[in-house]
């Protein structure tokens, strides 16, 4: 059944948990991860994109963000854990939160984590705090990236799967009115003790596992940004044909038409980019291609939504106006790595990119 049809039975006012439940019970989430490589499960770019387009059509950016982070980032990491968590989450029985951003470090500085885990033969002990965690307020599990030994070396970090109801876990909602459907919150882990089976993958492979799959989230971000900007452009064009100045529709002004056409070009470019690089990102884990997608998303979404918001004028500041959507879409240029850092990563791979362009 098409993803759009799966969600057609879900009430428009339903929250993110209900949307996730429907996607899981209909088999949509499991279908995204039918492919397995020696390194683990990988996403089907086409199925992932179809899911995000269907969820975005509901026009709740918070819910779409929660689906994106879980389906593109958390599920492939969770698949390496022991126990029933993956099957429960992919079936839509519950949700999982990816707890990587640390309270003790800048968001992109994963090697500066203050959250620590002590591992012995029988148990693990977790201490620390995570902030701005998507689905934190409704997750049944937390995938926590923690330090298991001192230093900033790549092998000093490990993933731990923590039940939300474990003793010592405390969740507080984030104080923001944006992306309300995402269930964003802050999480504290105080003396949390778990069996050794809570370690996900091998100790010391946390960042390697994260790096292997973070490209999928960046691909998903490009897919969502294309869906969102296309939806906004369609609505904006309708409004431009109806709004008049001196008896003439805004759409009939050449300057407006040219700017609008420029937006169409940027969105079409973004779609062409993710269609060209999608398989390379999920199968080959090409970090330069993933960074290029992430940088393109931040640049395109901001430009397109800024122009559309300008055309709405004062109406854009209404409760349901485009300025709110523009503010929420700023997550494209911040979450998962700010645009400037992504451009730096692209520059690092410039020689390879140029060689491909000359071929």
mmCIF file of C-alpha atoms in Angstrom:
data_model
loop_
_atom_site.group_PDB
_atom_site.id
_atom_site.type_symbol
_atom_site.label_atom_id
_atom_site.label_comp_id
_atom_site.label_asym_id
_atom_site.label_seq_id
_atom_site.Cartn_x
_atom_site.Cartn_y
_atom_site.Cartn_z
ATOM 1 C CA UNK A 1 0.000 0.000 0.000
ATOM 2 C CA UNK A 2 1.397 3.479 -0.866
ATOM 3 C CA UNK A 3 2.657 5.466 2.120
ATOM 4 C CA UNK A 4 0.135 8.244 1.476
ATOM 5 C CA UNK A 5 -2.710 5.738 1.623
ATOM 6 C CA UNK A 6 -1.376 4.272 4.863
ATOM 7 C CA UNK A 7 -1.650 7.656 6.569
ATOM 8 C CA UNK A 8 -4.983 8.592 4.989
ATOM 9 C CA UNK A 9 -6.796 6.766 7.805
ATOM 10 C CA UNK A 10 -4.969 8.724 10.527
ATOM 11 C CA UNK A 11 -6.875 11.765 11.782
ATOM 12 C CA UNK A 12 -5.249 15.059 10.812
ATOM 13 C CA UNK A 13 -5.009 16.067 14.479
ATOM 14 C CA UNK A 14 -3.215 12.859 15.517
ATOM 15 C CA UNK A 15 0.155 13.219 17.199
ATOM 16 C CA UNK A 16 3.534 11.877 16.197
ATOM 17 C CA UNK A 17 3.137 8.699 18.216
ATOM 18 C CA UNK A 18 -0.014 7.759 16.320
ATOM 19 C CA UNK A 19 1.622 8.481 12.952
ATOM 20 C CA UNK A 20 4.613 6.310 13.870
ATOM 21 C CA UNK A 21 2.320 3.531 15.060
ATOM 22 C CA UNK A 22 0.458 3.527 11.754
ATOM 23 C CA UNK A 23 3.655 3.495 9.684
ATOM 24 C CA UNK A 24 4.952 0.583 11.725
ATOM 25 C CA UNK A 25 1.804 -1.515 11.834
ATOM 26 C CA UNK A 26 1.389 -1.161 8.056
ATOM 27 C CA UNK A 27 4.922 -2.453 7.482
ATOM 28 C CA UNK A 28 6.193 0.810 5.987
ATOM 29 C CA UNK A 29 9.132 1.142 8.388
ATOM 30 C CA UNK A 30 10.272 -2.452 7.980
ATOM 31 C CA UNK A 31 10.123 -2.157 4.190
ATOM 32 C CA UNK A 32 12.608 0.714 4.365
ATOM 33 C CA UNK A 33 15.228 -1.678 5.778
ATOM 34 C CA UNK A 34 14.897 -4.878 3.761
ATOM 35 C CA UNK A 35 18.446 -4.588 2.441
ATOM 36 C CA UNK A 36 21.347 -5.954 4.476
ATOM 37 C CA UNK A 37 25.069 -5.574 3.798
ATOM 38 C CA UNK A 38 28.031 -7.003 5.752
ATOM 39 C CA UNK A 39 28.023 -3.698 7.690
ATOM 40 C CA UNK A 40 24.332 -3.995 8.642
ATOM 41 C CA UNK A 41 20.923 -2.847 7.446
ATOM 42 C CA UNK A 42 20.772 0.015 4.960
ATOM 43 C CA UNK A 43 17.812 2.109 3.889
ATOM 44 C CA UNK A 44 16.018 2.014 0.560
ATOM 45 C CA UNK A 45 16.251 5.669 -0.563
ATOM 46 C CA UNK A 46 13.044 5.517 -2.603
ATOM 47 C CA UNK A 47 10.970 4.052 0.225
ATOM 48 C CA UNK A 48 12.453 6.486 2.728
ATOM 49 C CA UNK A 49 11.642 9.437 0.471
ATOM 50 C CA UNK A 50 8.080 8.236 -0.121
ATOM 51 C CA UNK A 51 7.503 7.964 3.623
ATOM 52 C CA UNK A 52 8.777 11.470 4.299
ATOM 53 C CA UNK A 53 6.674 12.962 1.493
ATOM 54 C CA UNK A 54 3.575 11.284 2.896
ATOM 55 C CA UNK A 55 4.265 12.533 6.422
ATOM 56 C CA UNK A 56 5.176 16.057 5.235
ATOM 57 C CA UNK A 57 1.837 16.284 3.419
ATOM 58 C CA UNK A 58 0.254 16.476 6.889
ATOM 59 C CA UNK A 59 2.056 19.847 7.295
ATOM 60 C CA UNK A 60 3.321 19.225 10.831
ATOM 61 C CA UNK A 61 7.077 19.746 10.762
ATOM 62 C CA UNK A 62 7.567 18.414 14.270
ATOM 63 C CA UNK A 63 5.985 15.077 13.398
ATOM 64 C CA UNK A 64 7.995 14.832 10.181
ATOM 65 C CA UNK A 65 11.204 15.531 12.113
ATOM 66 C CA UNK A 66 10.389 12.785 14.600
ATOM 67 C CA UNK A 67 9.767 10.271 11.799
ATOM 68 C CA UNK A 68 12.939 11.316 9.979
ATOM 69 C CA UNK A 69 15.275 11.003 12.976
ATOM 70 C CA UNK A 70 13.889 7.628 13.975
ATOM 71 C CA UNK A 71 13.616 6.062 10.524
ATOM 72 C CA UNK A 72 16.830 7.456 9.025
ATOM 73 C CA UNK A 73 19.177 7.642 12.033
ATOM 74 C CA UNK A 74 17.984 5.514 14.924
ATOM 75 C CA UNK A 75 16.662 2.360 13.217
ATOM 76 C CA UNK A 76 19.909 1.229 11.519
ATOM 77 C CA UNK A 77 21.825 1.703 14.778
ATOM 78 C CA UNK A 78 19.099 0.057 16.831
ATOM 79 C CA UNK A 79 19.204 -2.934 14.472
ATOM 80 C CA UNK A 80 22.648 -3.825 15.862
ATOM 81 C CA UNK A 81 21.306 -4.084 19.436
ATOM 82 C CA UNK A 82 20.321 -7.343 21.118
ATOM 83 C CA UNK A 83 16.829 -7.940 22.433
ATOM 84 C CA UNK A 84 13.367 -7.025 21.142
ATOM 85 C CA UNK A 85 13.746 -3.233 20.860
ATOM 86 C CA UNK A 86 14.260 -3.045 17.089
ATOM 87 C CA UNK A 87 11.287 -5.268 16.307
ATOM 88 C CA UNK A 88 9.054 -3.342 18.691
ATOM 89 C CA UNK A 89 10.035 0.057 17.292
ATOM 90 C CA UNK A 90 9.912 -0.919 13.604
ATOM 91 C CA UNK A 91 6.463 -2.433 14.191
ATOM 92 C CA UNK A 92 5.241 0.898 15.548
ATOM 93 C CA UNK A 93 4.612 -0.446 19.062
ATOM 94 C CA UNK A 94 6.781 2.289 20.564
ATOM 95 C CA UNK A 95 9.310 4.987 19.652
ATOM 96 C CA UNK A 96 13.036 5.410 20.124
ATOM 97 C CA UNK A 97 15.060 8.594 20.718
ATOM 98 C CA UNK A 98 18.566 9.175 19.409
ATOM 99 C CA UNK A 99 20.400 10.859 22.292
ATOM 100 C CA UNK A 100 23.676 12.109 20.835
ATOM 101 C CA UNK A 101 23.758 15.885 21.447
ATOM 102 C CA UNK A 102 25.385 16.317 24.844
ATOM 103 C CA UNK A 103 24.670 18.861 27.540
ATOM 104 C CA UNK A 104 28.423 19.199 28.179
ATOM 105 C CA UNK A 105 29.532 19.948 24.603
ATOM 106 C CA UNK A 106 28.601 21.927 21.512
ATOM 107 C CA UNK A 107 26.103 20.030 19.386
ATOM 108 C CA UNK A 108 28.513 19.125 16.569
ATOM 109 C CA UNK A 109 31.402 18.285 18.911
ATOM 110 C CA UNK A 110 30.619 14.626 19.543
ATOM 111 C CA UNK A 111 34.150 13.904 20.773
ATOM 112 C CA UNK A 112 33.594 16.409 23.593
ATOM 113 C CA UNK A 113 30.850 14.333 25.220
ATOM 114 C CA UNK A 114 30.507 14.484 28.980
ATOM 115 C CA UNK A 115 28.062 11.578 29.211
ATOM 116 C CA UNK A 116 30.040 8.563 30.452
ATOM 117 C CA UNK A 117 29.448 4.831 30.646
ATOM 118 C CA UNK A 118 31.361 2.333 32.763
ATOM 119 C CA UNK A 119 31.345 -1.162 31.317
ATOM 120 C CA UNK A 120 32.212 -4.412 33.093
ATOM 121 C CA UNK A 121 31.441 -8.061 32.395
ATOM 122 C CA UNK A 122 27.967 -8.013 33.918
ATOM 123 C CA UNK A 123 26.665 -4.458 33.811
ATOM 124 C CA UNK A 124 27.004 -0.882 32.631
ATOM 125 C CA UNK A 125 26.619 2.355 34.601
ATOM 126 C CA UNK A 126 25.587 5.558 32.821
ATOM 127 C CA UNK A 127 25.985 9.180 33.964
ATOM 128 C CA UNK A 128 25.362 12.366 32.032
ATOM 129 C CA UNK A 129 22.796 14.456 30.196
ATOM 130 C CA UNK A 130 21.548 14.966 26.663
ATOM 131 C CA UNK A 131 19.680 17.963 25.276
ATOM 132 C CA UNK A 132 17.383 18.752 22.363
ATOM 133 C CA UNK A 133 16.533 15.088 21.888
ATOM 134 C CA UNK A 134 13.782 14.412 19.332
ATOM 135 C CA UNK A 135 10.921 12.162 20.622
ATOM 136 C CA UNK A 136 12.420 12.325 24.126
ATOM 137 C CA UNK A 137 9.053 12.967 25.773
ATOM 138 C CA UNK A 138 7.386 9.866 24.325
ATOM 139 C CA UNK A 139 10.189 7.388 23.588
ATOM 140 C CA UNK A 140 10.277 3.919 25.146
ATOM 141 C CA UNK A 141 14.036 3.660 24.511
ATOM 142 C CA UNK A 142 17.007 6.013 24.320
ATOM 143 C CA UNK A 143 19.983 5.277 22.096
ATOM 144 C CA UNK A 144 22.683 7.070 24.086
ATOM 145 C CA UNK A 145 26.131 7.915 22.745
ATOM 146 C CA UNK A 146 28.519 7.927 25.717
ATOM 147 C CA UNK A 147 32.224 8.010 26.502
ATOM 148 C CA UNK A 148 33.663 4.769 27.897
ATOM 149 C CA UNK A 149 37.221 6.021 28.351
ATOM 150 C CA UNK A 150 38.946 9.448 28.639
ATOM 151 C CA UNK A 151 40.120 11.446 25.649
ATOM 152 C CA UNK A 152 38.778 12.529 22.293
ATOM 153 C CA UNK A 153 39.945 9.523 20.285
ATOM 154 C CA UNK A 154 37.493 8.099 17.763
ATOM 155 C CA UNK A 155 37.411 4.766 19.631
ATOM 156 C CA UNK A 156 36.488 6.220 23.025
ATOM 157 C CA UNK A 157 32.711 6.161 22.492
ATOM 158 C CA UNK A 158 29.952 3.568 22.721
ATOM 159 C CA UNK A 159 26.198 3.360 22.155
ATOM 160 C CA UNK A 160 23.995 2.214 25.024
ATOM 161 C CA UNK A 161 20.305 1.297 24.759
ATOM 162 C CA UNK A 162 18.442 2.677 27.786
ATOM 163 C CA UNK A 163 14.777 1.948 28.567
ATOM 164 C CA UNK A 164 12.997 5.222 29.301
ATOM 165 C CA UNK A 165 11.554 3.757 32.492
ATOM 166 C CA UNK A 166 14.938 2.701 33.903
ATOM 167 C CA UNK A 167 15.784 4.020 37.354
ATOM 168 C CA UNK A 168 17.803 7.235 37.144
ATOM 169 C CA UNK A 169 16.357 8.459 33.811
ATOM 170 C CA UNK A 170 14.662 11.842 33.956
ATOM 171 C CA UNK A 171 13.060 13.581 30.957
ATOM 172 C CA UNK A 172 11.968 17.224 30.779
ATOM 173 C CA UNK A 173 10.260 18.858 27.777
ATOM 174 C CA UNK A 174 12.287 21.468 25.923
ATOM 175 C CA UNK A 175 11.053 25.025 26.398
ATOM 176 C CA UNK A 176 10.180 25.844 22.796
ATOM 177 C CA UNK A 177 6.982 26.411 20.852
ATOM 178 C CA UNK A 178 8.599 25.239 17.605
ATOM 179 C CA UNK A 179 8.305 21.712 16.215
ATOM 180 C CA UNK A 180 5.802 20.792 18.918
ATOM 181 C CA UNK A 181 4.984 17.440 17.328
ATOM 182 C CA UNK A 182 8.584 16.258 17.643
ATOM 183 C CA UNK A 183 8.404 15.586 21.386
ATOM 184 C CA UNK A 184 11.739 17.360 21.919
ATOM 185 C CA UNK A 185 13.184 17.184 25.420
ATOM 186 C CA UNK A 186 16.258 17.029 27.623
ATOM 187 C CA UNK A 187 17.307 13.803 29.345
ATOM 188 C CA UNK A 188 19.379 13.198 32.475
ATOM 189 C CA UNK A 189 20.983 9.864 33.355
ATOM 190 C CA UNK A 190 21.898 9.643 37.019
ATOM 191 C CA UNK A 191 23.427 6.391 38.223
ATOM 192 C CA UNK A 192 21.592 4.374 35.584
ATOM 193 C CA UNK A 193 22.525 0.683 35.870
ATOM 194 C CA UNK A 194 21.786 -1.786 33.090
ATOM 195 C CA UNK A 195 22.876 -5.286 32.049
ATOM 196 C CA UNK A 196 25.927 -5.567 29.809
ATOM 197 C CA UNK A 197 23.596 -6.457 26.928
ATOM 198 C CA UNK A 198 22.579 -2.782 26.850
ATOM 199 C CA UNK A 199 25.789 -2.003 24.953
ATOM 200 C CA UNK A 200 24.958 -1.597 21.246
ATOM 201 C CA UNK A 201 27.631 -3.064 18.995
ATOM 202 C CA UNK A 202 31.214 -3.350 20.202
ATOM 203 C CA UNK A 203 32.582 -0.918 22.814
ATOM 204 C CA UNK A 204 34.603 1.768 21.101
ATOM 205 C CA UNK A 205 32.699 1.508 17.826
ATOM 206 C CA UNK A 206 30.091 4.144 18.675
ATOM 207 C CA UNK A 207 31.326 6.932 16.424
ATOM 208 C CA UNK A 208 32.173 4.518 13.619
ATOM 209 C CA UNK A 209 28.617 3.169 13.714
ATOM 210 C CA UNK A 210 27.218 6.693 13.801
ATOM 211 C CA UNK A 211 29.393 7.825 10.886
ATOM 212 C CA UNK A 212 28.306 4.799 8.841
ATOM 213 C CA UNK A 213 24.653 5.762 9.040
ATOM 214 C CA UNK A 214 24.572 9.569 9.479
ATOM 215 C CA UNK A 215 24.600 9.962 5.705
ATOM 216 C CA UNK A 216 21.157 8.371 5.591
ATOM 217 C CA UNK A 217 19.818 11.131 7.825
ATOM 218 C CA UNK A 218 21.359 13.731 5.535
ATOM 219 C CA UNK A 219 19.775 12.085 2.522
ATOM 220 C CA UNK A 220 16.447 12.040 4.365
ATOM 221 C CA UNK A 221 16.878 15.738 5.167
ATOM 222 C CA UNK A 222 17.227 16.501 1.456
ATOM 223 C CA UNK A 223 14.140 14.436 0.681
ATOM 224 C CA UNK A 224 12.111 16.187 3.359
ATOM 225 C CA UNK A 225 13.360 19.653 2.386
ATOM 226 C CA UNK A 226 12.302 18.999 -1.206
ATOM 227 C CA UNK A 227 8.841 17.887 -0.101
ATOM 228 C CA UNK A 228 8.400 20.815 2.287
ATOM 229 C CA UNK A 229 9.591 23.533 -0.097
ATOM 230 C CA UNK A 230 7.534 22.067 -2.943
ATOM 231 C CA UNK A 231 4.441 22.086 -0.741
ATOM 232 C CA UNK A 232 5.065 25.689 0.319
ATOM 233 C CA UNK A 233 5.763 26.820 -3.251
ATOM 234 C CA UNK A 234 2.514 25.280 -4.465
ATOM 235 C CA UNK A 235 0.553 27.070 -1.761
ATOM 236 C CA UNK A 236 2.428 30.311 -2.405
ATOM 237 C CA UNK A 237 1.731 30.269 -6.125
ATOM 238 C CA UNK A 238 -1.993 29.955 -5.430
ATOM 239 C CA UNK A 239 -1.827 32.904 -3.040
ATOM 240 C CA UNK A 240 0.128 34.997 -5.548
ATOM 241 C CA UNK A 241 -2.575 34.496 -8.167
ATOM 242 C CA UNK A 242 -5.207 35.716 -5.692
ATOM 243 C CA UNK A 243 -3.440 38.678 -4.071
ATOM 244 C CA UNK A 244 -3.640 41.895 -6.024
ATOM 245 C CA UNK A 245 -1.880 45.240 -6.043
ATOM 246 C CA UNK A 246 -3.610 48.017 -7.972
ATOM 247 C CA UNK A 247 -5.958 45.488 -9.524
ATOM 248 C CA UNK A 248 -3.148 43.254 -10.777
ATOM 249 C CA UNK A 249 -2.285 39.827 -9.346
ATOM 250 C CA UNK A 250 1.165 39.564 -7.786
ATOM 251 C CA UNK A 251 1.766 36.535 -9.990
ATOM 252 C CA UNK A 252 1.561 38.770 -13.066
ATOM 253 C CA UNK A 253 4.563 40.869 -11.997
ATOM 254 C CA UNK A 254 7.713 39.794 -13.845
ATOM 255 C CA UNK A 255 9.962 40.280 -10.828
ATOM 256 C CA UNK A 256 7.810 37.955 -8.725
ATOM 257 C CA UNK A 257 7.592 35.345 -11.465
ATOM 258 C CA UNK A 258 11.359 35.380 -11.945
ATOM 259 C CA UNK A 259 12.057 35.014 -8.237
ATOM 260 C CA UNK A 260 9.513 32.207 -8.003
ATOM 261 C CA UNK A 261 11.094 30.461 -10.988
ATOM 262 C CA UNK A 262 14.466 30.762 -9.268
ATOM 263 C CA UNK A 263 13.007 28.940 -6.265
ATOM 264 C CA UNK A 264 11.701 26.185 -8.536
ATOM 265 C CA UNK A 265 15.172 25.784 -10.021
ATOM 266 C CA UNK A 266 16.772 25.480 -6.574
ATOM 267 C CA UNK A 267 14.290 22.843 -5.410
ATOM 268 C CA UNK A 268 14.626 20.891 -8.655
ATOM 269 C CA UNK A 269 18.414 21.012 -8.242
ATOM 270 C CA UNK A 270 18.108 19.646 -4.711
ATOM 271 C CA UNK A 271 15.931 16.776 -5.872
ATOM 272 C CA UNK A 272 18.327 15.942 -8.715
ATOM 273 C CA UNK A 273 21.213 15.988 -6.239
ATOM 274 C CA UNK A 274 19.676 13.554 -3.783
ATOM 275 C CA UNK A 275 18.483 11.264 -6.576
ATOM 276 C CA UNK A 276 22.027 11.179 -7.980
ATOM 277 C CA UNK A 277 23.778 10.648 -4.634
ATOM 278 C CA UNK A 278 21.246 8.624 -2.634
ATOM 279 C CA UNK A 279 22.535 5.114 -3.346
ATOM 280 C CA UNK A 280 26.135 6.236 -2.926
ATOM 281 C CA UNK A 281 25.344 7.692 0.487
ATOM 282 C CA UNK A 282 23.509 4.660 1.913
ATOM 283 C CA UNK A 283 25.556 1.886 0.285
ATOM 284 C CA UNK A 284 29.065 3.355 0.065
ATOM 285 C CA UNK A 285 28.765 5.669 3.088
ATOM 286 C CA UNK A 286 30.298 8.474 1.029
ATOM 287 C CA UNK A 287 30.846 11.249 3.577
ATOM 288 C CA UNK A 288 31.567 13.987 1.018
ATOM 289 C CA UNK A 289 28.319 13.262 -0.831
ATOM 290 C CA UNK A 290 26.415 13.237 2.458
ATOM 291 C CA UNK A 291 27.946 16.586 3.434
ATOM 292 C CA UNK A 292 27.063 18.022 0.018
ATOM 293 C CA UNK A 293 23.434 16.999 0.494
ATOM 294 C CA UNK A 294 23.321 18.494 3.972
ATOM 295 C CA UNK A 295 24.860 21.787 2.807
ATOM 296 C CA UNK A 296 22.482 22.001 -0.157
ATOM 297 C CA UNK A 297 19.504 21.456 2.134
ATOM 298 C CA UNK A 298 20.424 24.327 4.440
ATOM 299 C CA UNK A 299 21.049 26.734 1.585
ATOM 300 C CA UNK A 300 17.987 25.812 -0.465
ATOM 301 C CA UNK A 301 15.376 25.636 2.299
ATOM 302 C CA UNK A 302 16.364 28.981 3.780
ATOM 303 C CA UNK A 303 16.347 30.805 0.440
ATOM 304 C CA UNK A 304 13.051 29.363 -0.790
ATOM 305 C CA UNK A 305 11.117 29.788 2.448
ATOM 306 C CA UNK A 306 12.469 33.304 2.993
ATOM 307 C CA UNK A 307 11.171 34.408 -0.401
ATOM 308 C CA UNK A 308 7.802 32.745 0.095
ATOM 309 C CA UNK A 309 7.459 34.322 3.544
ATOM 310 C CA UNK A 310 8.256 37.759 2.062
ATOM 311 C CA UNK A 311 5.425 37.412 -0.453
ATOM 312 C CA UNK A 312 2.969 36.694 2.363
ATOM 313 C CA UNK A 313 3.732 40.080 3.895
ATOM 314 C CA UNK A 314 2.229 40.715 7.329
ATOM 315 C CA UNK A 315 0.056 37.614 6.974
ATOM 316 C CA UNK A 316 3.184 35.536 7.331
ATOM 317 C CA UNK A 317 3.329 36.459 11.027
ATOM 318 C CA UNK A 318 -0.081 34.965 11.822
ATOM 319 C CA UNK A 319 -0.202 31.878 14.035
ATOM 320 C CA UNK A 320 -0.457 29.685 10.953
ATOM 321 C CA UNK A 321 1.685 31.951 8.764
ATOM 322 C CA UNK A 322 4.795 31.025 6.869
ATOM 323 C CA UNK A 323 7.204 32.781 9.221
ATOM 324 C CA UNK A 324 6.618 29.995 11.755
ATOM 325 C CA UNK A 325 7.343 27.327 9.154
ATOM 326 C CA UNK A 326 10.425 29.246 8.101
ATOM 327 C CA UNK A 327 11.669 29.308 11.700
ATOM 328 C CA UNK A 328 11.052 25.583 12.116
ATOM 329 C CA UNK A 329 12.850 24.835 8.861
ATOM 330 C CA UNK A 330 15.995 26.413 10.299
ATOM 331 C CA UNK A 331 16.610 22.919 11.677
ATOM 332 C CA UNK A 332 17.809 21.988 8.166
ATOM 333 C CA UNK A 333 20.851 24.216 8.585
ATOM 334 C CA UNK A 334 21.568 23.298 12.219
ATOM 335 C CA UNK A 335 20.491 19.777 13.191
ATOM 336 C CA UNK A 336 22.998 17.070 12.299
ATOM 337 C CA UNK A 337 25.746 19.600 11.527
ATOM 338 C CA UNK A 338 25.552 23.296 10.670
ATOM 339 C CA UNK A 339 25.735 24.292 7.007
ATOM 340 C CA UNK A 340 29.154 25.942 7.370
ATOM 341 C CA UNK A 341 30.701 22.733 8.741
ATOM 342 C CA UNK A 342 29.170 20.754 5.897
ATOM 343 C CA UNK A 343 30.634 23.149 3.344
ATOM 344 C CA UNK A 344 34.011 22.634 4.992
ATOM 345 C CA UNK A 345 33.626 18.871 4.568
ATOM 346 C CA UNK A 346 32.752 19.362 0.900
ATOM 347 C CA UNK A 347 35.867 21.501 0.474
ATOM 348 C CA UNK A 348 37.940 18.702 2.008
ATOM 349 C CA UNK A 349 36.723 16.422 -0.781
ATOM 350 C CA UNK A 350 37.040 19.044 -3.511
ATOM 351 C CA UNK A 351 39.681 17.142 -5.494
ATOM 352 C CA UNK A 352 37.463 14.077 -5.835
ATOM 353 C CA UNK A 353 34.376 16.121 -6.659
ATOM 354 C CA UNK A 354 36.203 18.069 -9.345
ATOM 355 C CA UNK A 355 37.565 14.876 -10.867
ATOM 356 C CA UNK A 356 34.035 13.487 -11.113
ATOM 357 C CA UNK A 357 32.749 16.715 -12.679
ATOM 358 C CA UNK A 358 35.452 16.529 -15.362
ATOM 359 C CA UNK A 359 34.695 12.900 -16.190
#
